[in-house]
Amino acid sequence: METLTHILNGFTVAMQPINLWYTFLGVFMGTIIGVLPGIGPSAGIALLIPITYGMNPTSALIMMAGIYYGAKYGGSTTAILIRTPGEASSVMTSIDGYEMAKRGRAGAALAVSAIGSFIAGTIGVVGLTLFAVPLTSVALKFGPAEYFTLMLFAMTAVSTLTGKSPAKGVIATILGLMIATIGIDLQSGQARYTMGIPEFQDGVGFVVVVVGLFAMAEVLRGLEGIFCGTSAEAMKIKGKLWLTREEWRRSIGPIWRGGVIGFIVGVLPGAGGTIASIMSYTTEKRLSKHSEEFGHGAIEGVAGPESANNSDTAGALVPLLTLGIPGGGATAVMLGAFIMYGVQPGPLLFQNRPDLVWGLINSMYIGNVMLVILNLPLIGLFVRLLYIPQGILYPMIVAISAIGAYAINGSVVDLWLILIFGVIGYIFDKVDIPVAPLVLSLVLGGMMEQSFRQAMTISGGDLKIFYGSGITVTLLVMSLISVLLPFIIPRLRSMGSKGDES
Amino acid sequence: MRRIGTSLALLCAALLAAPAQAWQPEKPIEIVVPTTPGGGIDRSARLLHKIIQEEKLAPVPVSVANKPGAGGTVSLAYLNQNAGDGHVVAINSPSLIANDLNGRGTVRYREVTPLANLFSEYTVVAVRADSPLKRGQDFIDRLRSDPQSLAVSTPTTLGSTNHLSFALVAKAGGVDPRRLKAVVLGSGGDAVTALLGGHIDAHTGTPSSVVRMVQAGQIRVIGILAPKRIGGPYADTPTWTEQGYRAVMDTWRGVIGPKGMTPAQIAWWDGVLAKAVTSAIWKQALEQNTWEANYLDSAQTRKLFDSEYAAYRTILGDLGMIK
């Protein structure tokens, strides 16, 4: 009962004109930051900190959270239009979103991203409102062994991304795993494959690889087209800008599932939006009746991941608010802001500052409404990008990619890397090797290896730790099912066609 | 005692400030941060930035630039590209010394100009509130019976101050540091989550990394690696030294400049930083972050680096981590 009063009071806080203004300011800036690759929400929030010194903590945090979830709305724009993910977690969107744009459905892809983000973002906030405190104990159950089995389960999804030739999928997967080993190994403190380049000590950045493989490779393909005269005709919008009835029908399921997946993955510190979007994508591919369309412009492949990476932000606030533990870069900066205002996030925050907590959470409902209103009219503007002549568009993509890659660490090495990965992506395309497995194994490989070794250190080398808890056993069984499913489903189908429903 | 030290330092700074008229910054000042945004080092840089601007300590604009990478090596390399320039300074941490010894760094600690130490964070050994390890003695007893019996998280890398803290405590208890079970988790946050979830037995980290959990009664600190007790929420927490095990680990945070700075430039910075640490904003921030005031001027910081180098050499040698 008391909590309900607090929640209602939170709405009064969130509805104050000044807080509405800061919510708007936050989500507006977030959208812009999201559109620009490289400049992520953590850098955006950090830049704002000096401006917020004199502000009321609640207003300042409302604005910072606005930037955080607002950036996820913007991230899909460049992914769909120019195959350059504006945020790491929009990487899956640049696969099918861009293919949709090629087929003249850019408007629909952008619309479904915005609507999916809105619905899933709201699902996330509802989850945060209802389950923040109970979910904390679930997050705590995840130790290194649990993380390893979770990564293992996510890794089984590779098989669904391999395309026609499993061997080619394996090549991409292994290359991704190899890149993931570059850097200082946490458990031994030794540098691996750094080739004497200090920047490599922290590994090869995910965004850098993705921008190279997707955006730069696309530019190289475009150049080839221009020089050989085989250039595809400009991507014109076909049909209406909005979703068709059929597209809408196919998107609804992925949006709901993506919202739930994103929130759950978000609660686990360290997992994050990229893994949430990958899990949503592979889930949808498995469930879809048109799984062959994935990679060629399936709307489910945009709706699911874009929803998942949005509800992930609400999930990530659970450990931040209830434990004072940041799950990623943006929440780490927010934790710094909390401390600066003399507010200590953690188990006592909900008791000591209910006005601040619920004001912040409830502002997110409002912020999501603002974002969808803000983003839908922008679609008409953004799709005009496609009408830019290729001679101007390609240099623009190179410029945006280079600025984005450089903005992450201010490192020139990253500029060379996007070029190198651009060439790799171009060659992969020529010989028909899919890039998605590389991306997946790069994200998961490092975490999988480290959590495996952490668990082994804890157990003293005993493998029992991996089947010692309900969570690990469940995840192991799910991984096994996931691997076997492609062999079982065709049999069930053939049986089903003979007899009843399978 | 510390207050006297600070006033003495101030006096020195004031005396030094007289000839410092010779140098004044002429273009914008850049404060380089060796990490990504978020976290204590970044926070201290932004705080310093705020103080220098609000208290008008510099006649030019000031900006903060994050140059993360390679445990601070990237920021050091960047700093030394501006050799002899008094307009670019960086926030630093003990990784400057550790990287010099373990061969990971490309810049030796003697190749930068120490300008000040700002504050100290003495590391703590923390356990879950319901842990059977009640005191430092219980921890040592367990390690003595079997060094492998306790899984202790030491974020964020081997050879970090957190890892060295674990090694120092064990060594003080007569346990071979090489036989310990040190689990490296990706971040301090991951480590605290793993501790609360019961996946590890203990955690070494800064006081601020666990302060919220300590106040909520979910985590207990069984010993601080400080020369004497620190205040605030840890006023009742014993040091390792008073429990009979001499182990001190100071995760200091200071300001360094590039190599080749002139005495006049150093003197200007001595004056500015001595004033910055007396501001009300600074004092409030120390309290909020559970940071211990420990201002040292440029000459004292040089001495700190030298003595820390010797100390790290010993313990990293015990761990077999010297290159």
mmCIF file of N, CA, C and O in Angstrom, chain A residues 42-43 46 50 53 139-144 146 184 186-190 198-199 201-202 269 323-325 332-333 335-336 339-342 344-345 347-348 409-410 454 457-460, chain B residues 37-39 43 46-47 49-50 67-71 73-74 104 106 151 156-158 181-186 189-190 192-193 196-197 199-200 211-213 215-216 218 288-289 323:
data_model
loop_
_atom_site.group_PDB
_atom_site.id
_atom_site.type_symbol
_atom_site.label_atom_id
_atom_site.label_comp_id
_atom_site.label_asym_id
_atom_site.label_seq_id
_atom_site.Cartn_x
_atom_site.Cartn_y
_atom_site.Cartn_z
ATOM 1 N N SER A 42 26.882 6.867 -22.917
ATOM 2 C CA SER A 42 27.757 7.137 -21.771
ATOM 3 C C SER A 42 28.555 8.413 -21.987
ATOM 4 O O SER A 42 28.660 9.248 -21.086
ATOM 5 N N ALA A 43 29.090 8.592 -23.188
ATOM 6 C CA ALA A 43 29.832 9.820 -23.465
ATOM 7 C C ALA A 43 28.890 11.022 -23.419
ATOM 8 O O ALA A 43 29.239 12.085 -22.899
ATOM 9 N N ALA A 46 28.146 11.880 -19.824
ATOM 10 C CA ALA A 46 29.332 12.434 -19.167
ATOM 11 C C ALA A 46 29.542 13.892 -19.563
ATOM 12 O O ALA A 46 29.893 14.730 -18.736
ATOM 13 N N PRO A 50 28.736 18.432 -16.216
ATOM 14 C CA PRO A 50 29.043 19.774 -15.720
ATOM 15 C C PRO A 50 27.836 20.718 -15.764
ATOM 16 O O PRO A 50 27.703 21.579 -14.899
ATOM 17 N N TYR A 53 25.346 20.482 -12.625
ATOM 18 C CA TYR A 53 25.823 20.673 -11.248
ATOM 19 C C TYR A 53 24.813 21.342 -10.333
ATOM 20 O O TYR A 53 24.568 20.885 -9.237
ATOM 21 N N ALA A 139 19.264 -11.444 -10.145
ATOM 22 C CA ALA A 139 20.528 -10.966 -10.713
ATOM 23 C C ALA A 139 21.700 -11.480 -9.885
ATOM 24 O O ALA A 139 22.750 -11.809 -10.418
ATOM 25 N N LEU A 140 21.501 -11.563 -8.570
ATOM 26 C CA LEU A 140 22.596 -12.013 -7.699
ATOM 27 C C LEU A 140 22.917 -13.483 -7.893
ATOM 28 O O LEU A 140 24.021 -13.924 -7.624
ATOM 29 N N LYS A 141 21.931 -14.261 -8.365
ATOM 30 C CA LYS A 141 22.168 -15.695 -8.541
ATOM 31 C C LYS A 141 23.117 -15.959 -9.705
ATOM 32 O O LYS A 141 23.628 -17.056 -9.860
ATOM 33 N N PHE A 142 23.339 -14.952 -10.540
ATOM 34 C CA PHE A 142 24.216 -15.129 -11.692
ATOM 35 C C PHE A 142 25.673 -14.896 -11.323
ATOM 36 O O PHE A 142 26.116 -13.767 -11.189
ATOM 37 N N GLY A 143 26.394 -15.986 -11.154
ATOM 38 C CA GLY A 143 27.840 -15.912 -10.944
ATOM 39 C C GLY A 143 28.535 -16.312 -12.232
ATOM 40 O O GLY A 143 27.883 -16.534 -13.250
ATOM 41 N N PRO A 144 29.858 -16.441 -12.204
ATOM 42 C CA PRO A 144 30.589 -16.812 -13.413
ATOM 43 C C PRO A 144 30.057 -18.070 -14.099
ATOM 44 O O PRO A 144 29.921 -18.079 -15.327
ATOM 45 N N GLU A 146 27.035 -19.328 -14.091
ATOM 46 C CA GLU A 146 25.746 -19.029 -14.711
ATOM 47 C C GLU A 146 25.944 -18.190 -15.971
ATOM 48 O O GLU A 146 25.298 -18.416 -16.994
ATOM 49 N N ILE A 184 44.600 -7.802 -23.229
ATOM 50 C CA ILE A 184 45.153 -8.348 -21.997
ATOM 51 C C ILE A 184 44.170 -9.339 -21.407
ATOM 52 O O ILE A 184 43.000 -9.022 -21.214
ATOM 53 N N LEU A 186 42.381 -11.146 -18.662
ATOM 54 C CA LEU A 186 42.104 -10.754 -17.281
ATOM 55 C C LEU A 186 42.684 -11.732 -16.274
ATOM 56 O O LEU A 186 43.217 -11.349 -15.252
ATOM 57 N N GLN A 187 42.552 -13.028 -16.567
ATOM 58 C CA GLN A 187 42.890 -14.009 -15.540
ATOM 59 C C GLN A 187 44.390 -14.195 -15.350
ATOM 60 O O GLN A 187 44.838 -14.578 -14.283
ATOM 61 N N SER A 188 45.175 -13.950 -16.403
ATOM 62 C CA SER A 188 46.618 -14.118 -16.240
ATOM 63 C C SER A 188 47.345 -12.787 -16.261
ATOM 64 O O SER A 188 48.510 -12.708 -15.902
ATOM 65 N N GLY A 189 46.650 -11.732 -16.696
ATOM 66 C CA GLY A 189 47.296 -10.430 -16.786
ATOM 67 C C GLY A 189 48.267 -10.326 -17.948
ATOM 68 O O GLY A 189 49.010 -9.360 -18.055
ATOM 69 N N GLN A 190 48.276 -11.326 -18.833
ATOM 70 C CA GLN A 190 49.217 -11.316 -19.953
ATOM 71 C C GLN A 190 48.567 -10.740 -21.210
ATOM 72 O O GLN A 190 47.380 -10.935 -21.440
ATOM 73 N N PRO A 198 49.912 -0.708 -28.312
ATOM 74 C CA PRO A 198 49.304 -0.517 -26.978
ATOM 75 C C PRO A 198 47.777 -0.488 -27.018
ATOM 76 O O PRO A 198 47.118 -1.001 -26.119
ATOM 77 N N GLU A 199 47.210 0.097 -28.079
ATOM 78 C CA GLU A 199 45.742 0.202 -28.167
ATOM 79 C C GLU A 199 45.080 -1.179 -28.155
ATOM 80 O O GLU A 199 43.930 -1.320 -27.759
ATOM 81 N N GLN A 201 45.785 -3.580 -26.286
ATOM 82 C CA GLN A 201 45.739 -4.193 -24.955
ATOM 83 C C GLN A 201 44.306 -4.314 -24.436
ATOM 84 O O GLN A 201 43.999 -5.172 -23.627
ATOM 85 N N ASP A 202 43.423 -3.420 -24.872
ATOM 86 C CA ASP A 202 42.024 -3.496 -24.436
ATOM 87 C C ASP A 202 41.167 -4.264 -25.416
ATOM 88 O O ASP A 202 39.946 -4.242 -25.324
ATOM 89 N N PRO A 269 23.835 -7.759 -14.828
ATOM 90 C CA PRO A 269 24.909 -6.805 -15.091
ATOM 91 C C PRO A 269 25.904 -7.411 -16.068
ATOM 92 O O PRO A 269 26.216 -8.601 -16.001
ATOM 93 N N LEU A 323 20.969 -2.046 -6.203
ATOM 94 C CA LEU A 323 22.249 -2.495 -5.635
ATOM 95 C C LEU A 323 23.329 -1.423 -5.734
ATOM 96 O O LEU A 323 24.377 -1.535 -5.099
ATOM 97 N N GLY A 324 23.085 -0.409 -6.548
ATOM 98 C CA GLY A 324 24.139 0.571 -6.781
ATOM 99 C C GLY A 324 25.226 0.003 -7.662
ATOM 100 O O GLY A 324 26.373 0.425 -7.595
ATOM 101 N N ILE A 325 24.868 -0.999 -8.486
ATOM 102 C CA ILE A 325 25.860 -1.629 -9.349
ATOM 103 C C ILE A 325 25.539 -1.309 -10.800
ATOM 104 O O ILE A 325 24.451 -1.624 -11.280
ATOM 105 N N ALA A 332 27.191 3.343 -15.431
ATOM 106 C CA ALA A 332 28.334 3.706 -14.593
ATOM 107 C C ALA A 332 28.440 5.218 -14.458
ATOM 108 O O ALA A 332 28.692 5.744 -13.370
ATOM 109 N N VAL A 333 28.195 5.917 -15.577
ATOM 110 C CA VAL A 333 28.242 7.376 -15.514
ATOM 111 C C VAL A 333 27.094 7.884 -14.645
ATOM 112 O O VAL A 333 27.245 8.824 -13.865
ATOM 113 N N LEU A 335 25.751 6.324 -12.154
ATOM 114 C CA LEU A 335 26.102 6.067 -10.749
ATOM 115 C C LEU A 335 26.967 7.207 -10.222
ATOM 116 O O LEU A 335 26.771 7.698 -9.110
ATOM 117 N N GLY A 336 27.932 7.658 -11.059
ATOM 118 C CA GLY A 336 28.783 8.781 -10.679
ATOM 119 C C GLY A 336 27.953 10.020 -10.389
ATOM 120 O O GLY A 336 28.208 10.738 -9.419
ATOM 121 N N ILE A 339 26.191 9.760 -7.021
ATOM 122 C CA ILE A 339 27.104 10.016 -5.911
ATOM 123 C C ILE A 339 27.385 11.515 -5.796
ATOM 124 O O ILE A 339 27.416 12.071 -4.706
ATOM 125 N N MET A 340 27.527 12.157 -6.973
ATOM 126 C CA MET A 340 27.835 13.581 -6.967
ATOM 127 C C MET A 340 26.712 14.385 -6.307
ATOM 128 O O MET A 340 26.952 15.399 -5.672
ATOM 129 N N TYR A 341 25.486 13.905 -6.460
ATOM 130 C CA TYR A 341 24.363 14.611 -5.842
ATOM 131 C C TYR A 341 24.162 14.192 -4.389
ATOM 132 O O TYR A 341 23.203 14.590 -3.745
ATOM 133 N N GLY A 342 25.031 13.344 -3.888
ATOM 134 C CA GLY A 342 24.896 12.897 -2.508
ATOM 135 C C GLY A 342 23.783 11.878 -2.340
ATOM 136 O O GLY A 342 23.289 11.667 -1.234
ATOM 137 N N GLN A 344 22.824 7.950 -2.583
ATOM 138 C CA GLN A 344 23.498 6.657 -2.675
ATOM 139 C C GLN A 344 22.532 5.615 -3.207
ATOM 140 O O GLN A 344 21.639 5.174 -2.494
ATOM 141 N N PRO A 345 22.674 5.190 -4.480
ATOM 142 C CA PRO A 345 21.813 4.115 -4.952
ATOM 143 C C PRO A 345 22.182 2.836 -4.217
ATOM 144 O O PRO A 345 23.337 2.674 -3.813
ATOM 145 N N PRO A 347 20.380 -0.670 -1.689
ATOM 146 C CA PRO A 347 19.194 -1.241 -1.052
ATOM 147 C C PRO A 347 18.369 -0.208 -0.286
ATOM 148 O O PRO A 347 17.172 -0.391 -0.107
ATOM 149 N N LEU A 348 19.007 0.863 0.166
ATOM 150 C CA LEU A 348 18.271 1.817 0.991
ATOM 151 C C LEU A 348 17.609 2.929 0.176
ATOM 152 O O LEU A 348 16.837 3.706 0.709
ATOM 153 N N ASN A 409 37.367 6.196 -28.712
ATOM 154 C CA ASN A 409 38.566 6.273 -27.886
ATOM 155 C C ASN A 409 39.513 7.380 -28.317
ATOM 156 O O ASN A 409 40.566 7.545 -27.726
ATOM 157 N N GLY A 410 39.167 8.103 -29.363
ATOM 158 C CA GLY A 410 40.090 9.094 -29.885
ATOM 159 C C GLY A 410 41.364 8.446 -30.391
ATOM 160 O O GLY A 410 42.453 8.976 -30.206
ATOM 161 N N GLN A 454 36.890 -17.863 -14.824
ATOM 162 C CA GLN A 454 36.567 -17.410 -13.463
ATOM 163 C C GLN A 454 35.933 -18.544 -12.681
ATOM 164 O O GLN A 454 36.280 -18.809 -11.530
ATOM 165 N N THR A 457 38.467 -21.130 -11.737
ATOM 166 C CA THR A 457 39.310 -20.696 -10.623
ATOM 167 C C THR A 457 38.561 -20.879 -9.316
ATOM 168 O O THR A 457 39.100 -21.404 -8.333
ATOM 169 N N ILE A 458 37.304 -20.465 -9.294
ATOM 170 C CA ILE A 458 36.511 -20.562 -8.071
ATOM 171 C C ILE A 458 36.373 -22.026 -7.635
ATOM 172 O O ILE A 458 36.539 -22.356 -6.466
ATOM 173 N N SER A 459 36.098 -22.909 -8.596
ATOM 174 C CA SER A 459 35.849 -24.303 -8.231
ATOM 175 C C SER A 459 37.150 -25.085 -8.068
ATOM 176 O O SER A 459 37.114 -26.268 -7.736
ATOM 177 N N GLY A 460 38.261 -24.454 -8.336
ATOM 178 C CA GLY A 460 39.532 -25.174 -8.251
ATOM 179 C C GLY A 460 39.681 -26.208 -9.355
ATOM 180 O O GLY A 460 40.259 -27.267 -9.153
ATOM 181 N N PRO B 37 34.407 7.362 -19.428
ATOM 182 C CA PRO B 37 33.569 8.059 -18.447
ATOM 183 C C PRO B 37 32.944 7.086 -17.450
ATOM 184 O O PRO B 37 32.689 5.939 -17.781
ATOM 185 N N GLY B 38 32.699 7.559 -16.234
ATOM 186 C CA GLY B 38 32.180 6.687 -15.172
ATOM 187 C C GLY B 38 33.350 6.192 -14.352
ATOM 188 O O GLY B 38 34.436 6.024 -14.872
ATOM 189 N N GLY B 39 33.131 5.941 -13.074
ATOM 190 C CA GLY B 39 34.218 5.467 -12.236
ATOM 191 C C GLY B 39 34.945 6.606 -11.536
ATOM 192 O O GLY B 39 34.808 7.776 -11.899
ATOM 193 N N ARG B 43 35.561 10.687 -12.314
ATOM 194 C CA ARG B 43 34.830 11.589 -11.432
ATOM 195 C C ARG B 43 35.781 12.638 -10.838
ATOM 196 O O ARG B 43 35.450 13.806 -10.748
ATOM 197 N N ARG B 46 36.605 15.339 -13.415
ATOM 198 C CA ARG B 46 35.513 16.275 -13.669
ATOM 199 C C ARG B 46 35.307 17.218 -12.481
ATOM 200 O O ARG B 46 34.897 18.371 -12.636
ATOM 201 N N LEU B 47 35.607 16.699 -11.308
ATOM 202 C CA LEU B 47 35.516 17.522 -10.109
ATOM 203 C C LEU B 47 36.571 18.626 -10.142
ATOM 204 O O LEU B 47 36.285 19.798 -9.879
ATOM 205 N N HIS B 49 38.029 19.814 -12.722
ATOM 206 C CA HIS B 49 37.622 20.695 -13.810
ATOM 207 C C HIS B 49 36.621 21.739 -13.307
ATOM 208 O O HIS B 49 36.770 22.931 -13.523
ATOM 209 N N LYS B 50 35.650 21.232 -12.553
ATOM 210 C CA LYS B 50 34.612 22.117 -12.026
ATOM 211 C C LYS B 50 35.221 23.147 -11.070
ATOM 212 O O LYS B 50 34.912 24.341 -11.140
ATOM 213 N N LYS B 67 40.950 9.555 -22.519
ATOM 214 C CA LYS B 67 41.840 8.812 -23.423
ATOM 215 C C LYS B 67 42.056 7.427 -22.828
ATOM 216 O O LYS B 67 43.115 7.128 -22.286
ATOM 217 N N PRO B 68 41.023 6.575 -22.869
ATOM 218 C CA PRO B 68 41.144 5.280 -22.221
ATOM 219 C C PRO B 68 42.039 4.352 -23.021
ATOM 220 O O PRO B 68 42.295 4.602 -24.195
ATOM 221 N N GLY B 69 42.520 3.311 -22.383
ATOM 222 C CA GLY B 69 43.217 2.275 -23.126
ATOM 223 C C GLY B 69 44.468 1.790 -22.442
ATOM 224 O O GLY B 69 45.219 2.570 -21.863
ATOM 225 N N ALA B 70 44.643 0.462 -22.515
ATOM 226 C CA ALA B 70 45.872 -0.181 -22.073
ATOM 227 C C ALA B 70 46.270 0.231 -20.664
ATOM 228 O O ALA B 70 47.416 0.563 -20.401
ATOM 229 N N GLY B 71 45.319 0.188 -19.731
ATOM 230 C CA GLY B 71 45.622 0.465 -18.332
ATOM 231 C C GLY B 71 46.282 1.814 -18.114
ATOM 232 O O GLY B 71 47.100 1.978 -17.231
ATOM 233 N N THR B 73 48.163 3.438 -20.352
ATOM 234 C CA THR B 73 49.328 3.655 -21.218
ATOM 235 C C THR B 73 49.012 4.602 -22.379
ATOM 236 O O THR B 73 49.826 5.444 -22.735
ATOM 237 N N VAL B 74 47.811 4.470 -22.936
ATOM 238 C CA VAL B 74 47.436 5.327 -24.056
ATOM 239 C C VAL B 74 47.429 6.792 -23.620
ATOM 240 O O VAL B 74 47.943 7.672 -24.313
ATOM 241 N N ARG B 104 54.020 -3.695 -19.133
ATOM 242 C CA ARG B 104 52.890 -3.435 -20.021
ATOM 243 C C ARG B 104 52.938 -2.024 -20.580
ATOM 244 O O ARG B 104 52.428 -1.752 -21.647
ATOM 245 N N THR B 106 54.456 1.703 -21.927
ATOM 246 C CA THR B 106 55.524 2.152 -22.825
ATOM 247 C C THR B 106 56.188 3.399 -22.250
ATOM 248 O O THR B 106 57.215 3.835 -22.727
ATOM 249 N N ALA B 151 38.039 -18.072 -2.373
ATOM 250 C CA ALA B 151 38.055 -17.425 -3.684
ATOM 251 C C ALA B 151 37.825 -15.934 -3.450
ATOM 252 O O ALA B 151 36.780 -15.535 -2.938
ATOM 253 N N THR B 156 40.537 -5.047 -11.344
ATOM 254 C CA THR B 156 39.995 -5.557 -12.590
ATOM 255 C C THR B 156 41.064 -6.281 -13.401
ATOM 256 O O THR B 156 40.814 -6.649 -14.551
ATOM 257 N N THR B 157 42.245 -6.466 -12.811
ATOM 258 C CA THR B 157 43.263 -7.231 -13.507
ATOM 259 C C THR B 157 44.247 -7.786 -12.483
ATOM 260 O O THR B 157 44.247 -7.340 -11.332
ATOM 261 N N LEU B 158 45.047 -8.752 -12.879
ATOM 262 C CA LEU B 158 46.110 -9.215 -11.981
ATOM 263 C C LEU B 158 47.169 -8.118 -11.907
ATOM 264 O O LEU B 158 47.476 -7.491 -12.898
ATOM 265 N N LYS B 181 43.951 -17.981 -4.438
ATOM 266 C CA LYS B 181 42.936 -18.107 -5.471
ATOM 267 C C LYS B 181 42.343 -16.726 -5.746
ATOM 268 O O LYS B 181 41.383 -16.308 -5.105
ATOM 269 N N ALA B 182 42.947 -16.008 -6.666
ATOM 270 C CA ALA B 182 42.471 -14.667 -7.018
ATOM 271 C C ALA B 182 41.611 -14.763 -8.273
ATOM 272 O O ALA B 182 42.070 -15.237 -9.302
ATOM 273 N N VAL B 183 40.349 -14.356 -8.158
ATOM 274 C CA VAL B 183 39.427 -14.402 -9.292
ATOM 275 C C VAL B 183 39.302 -12.991 -9.852
ATOM 276 O O VAL B 183 38.932 -12.075 -9.127
ATOM 277 N N VAL B 184 39.617 -12.822 -11.119
ATOM 278 C CA VAL B 184 39.529 -11.487 -11.699
ATOM 279 C C VAL B 184 38.188 -11.319 -12.400
ATOM 280 O O VAL B 184 37.908 -11.986 -13.390
ATOM 281 N N LEU B 185 37.343 -10.457 -11.872
ATOM 282 C CA LEU B 185 36.063 -10.162 -12.517
ATOM 283 C C LEU B 185 36.214 -8.858 -13.282
ATOM 284 O O LEU B 185 37.067 -8.044 -12.960
ATOM 285 N N GLY B 186 35.381 -8.702 -14.296
ATOM 286 C CA GLY B 186 35.551 -7.604 -15.238
ATOM 287 C C GLY B 186 35.505 -6.211 -14.643
ATOM 288 O O GLY B 186 36.193 -5.320 -15.092
ATOM 289 N N GLY B 189 31.870 -3.584 -10.059
ATOM 290 C CA GLY B 189 30.440 -3.861 -9.909
ATOM 291 C C GLY B 189 30.143 -5.345 -10.026
ATOM 292 O O GLY B 189 29.401 -5.912 -9.221
ATOM 293 N N ASP B 190 30.760 -5.999 -11.025
ATOM 294 C CA ASP B 190 30.570 -7.446 -11.185
ATOM 295 C C ASP B 190 31.032 -8.173 -9.937
ATOM 296 O O ASP B 190 30.418 -9.154 -9.495
ATOM 297 N N VAL B 192 31.207 -7.059 -6.789
ATOM 298 C CA VAL B 192 30.303 -6.888 -5.649
ATOM 299 C C VAL B 192 29.048 -7.743 -5.845
ATOM 300 O O VAL B 192 28.541 -8.354 -4.898
ATOM 301 N N THR B 193 28.555 -7.825 -7.083
ATOM 302 C CA THR B 193 27.395 -8.674 -7.360
ATOM 303 C C THR B 193 27.725 -10.123 -7.032
ATOM 304 O O THR B 193 26.918 -10.828 -6.409
ATOM 305 N N LEU B 196 27.785 -10.606 -3.251
ATOM 306 C CA LEU B 196 26.440 -10.632 -2.665
ATOM 307 C C LEU B 196 25.722 -11.930 -3.017
ATOM 308 O O LEU B 196 24.928 -12.440 -2.237
ATOM 309 N N GLY B 197 25.999 -12.444 -4.208
ATOM 310 C CA GLY B 197 25.343 -13.673 -4.644
ATOM 311 C C GLY B 197 25.991 -14.917 -4.062
ATOM 312 O O GLY B 197 25.526 -16.027 -4.332
ATOM 313 N N HIS B 199 28.961 -16.161 -4.776
ATOM 314 C CA HIS B 199 29.792 -16.907 -5.720
ATOM 315 C C HIS B 199 31.262 -16.859 -5.348
ATOM 316 O O HIS B 199 32.040 -17.697 -5.766
ATOM 317 N N ILE B 200 31.652 -15.838 -4.590
ATOM 318 C CA ILE B 200 33.029 -15.734 -4.113
ATOM 319 C C ILE B 200 32.995 -15.515 -2.601
ATOM 320 O O ILE B 200 31.949 -15.146 -2.045
ATOM 321 N N VAL B 211 30.608 0.789 -0.178
ATOM 322 C CA VAL B 211 30.059 1.587 0.923
ATOM 323 C C VAL B 211 28.539 1.488 1.040
ATOM 324 O O VAL B 211 27.982 1.408 2.140
ATOM 325 N N ARG B 212 27.841 1.417 -0.111
ATOM 326 C CA ARG B 212 26.377 1.374 -0.063
ATOM 327 C C ARG B 212 25.887 0.086 0.585
ATOM 328 O O ARG B 212 24.916 0.068 1.331
ATOM 329 N N MET B 213 26.602 -1.012 0.284
ATOM 330 C CA MET B 213 26.221 -2.305 0.841
ATOM 331 C C MET B 213 26.582 -2.386 2.316
ATOM 332 O O MET B 213 25.907 -3.062 3.089
ATOM 333 N N GLN B 215 26.559 0.178 4.380
ATOM 334 C CA GLN B 215 25.556 0.964 5.093
ATOM 335 C C GLN B 215 24.230 0.226 5.179
ATOM 336 O O GLN B 215 23.499 0.376 6.146
ATOM 337 N N ALA B 216 23.937 -0.595 4.178
ATOM 338 C CA ALA B 216 22.684 -1.346 4.192
ATOM 339 C C ALA B 216 22.819 -2.634 4.998
ATOM 340 O O ALA B 216 21.869 -3.406 5.101
ATOM 341 N N GLN B 218 24.623 -5.330 4.303
ATOM 342 C CA GLN B 218 24.701 -6.562 3.513
ATOM 343 C C GLN B 218 26.133 -7.034 3.314
ATOM 344 O O GLN B 218 26.369 -8.171 2.948
ATOM 345 N N GLN B 288 31.493 12.526 0.159
ATOM 346 C CA GLN B 288 30.497 11.757 -0.598
ATOM 347 C C GLN B 288 31.079 10.482 -1.201
ATOM 348 O O GLN B 288 30.400 9.487 -1.343
ATOM 349 N N ASN B 289 32.343 10.537 -1.574
ATOM 350 C CA ASN B 289 32.954 9.405 -2.266
ATOM 351 C C ASN B 289 33.768 8.505 -1.347
ATOM 352 O O ASN B 289 34.412 7.580 -1.826
ATOM 353 N N LYS B 323 58.534 -8.001 -15.014
ATOM 354 C CA LYS B 323 59.146 -8.272 -16.328
ATOM 355 C C LYS B 323 60.525 -7.668 -16.369
ATOM 356 O O LYS B 323 60.709 -6.547 -15.936
#
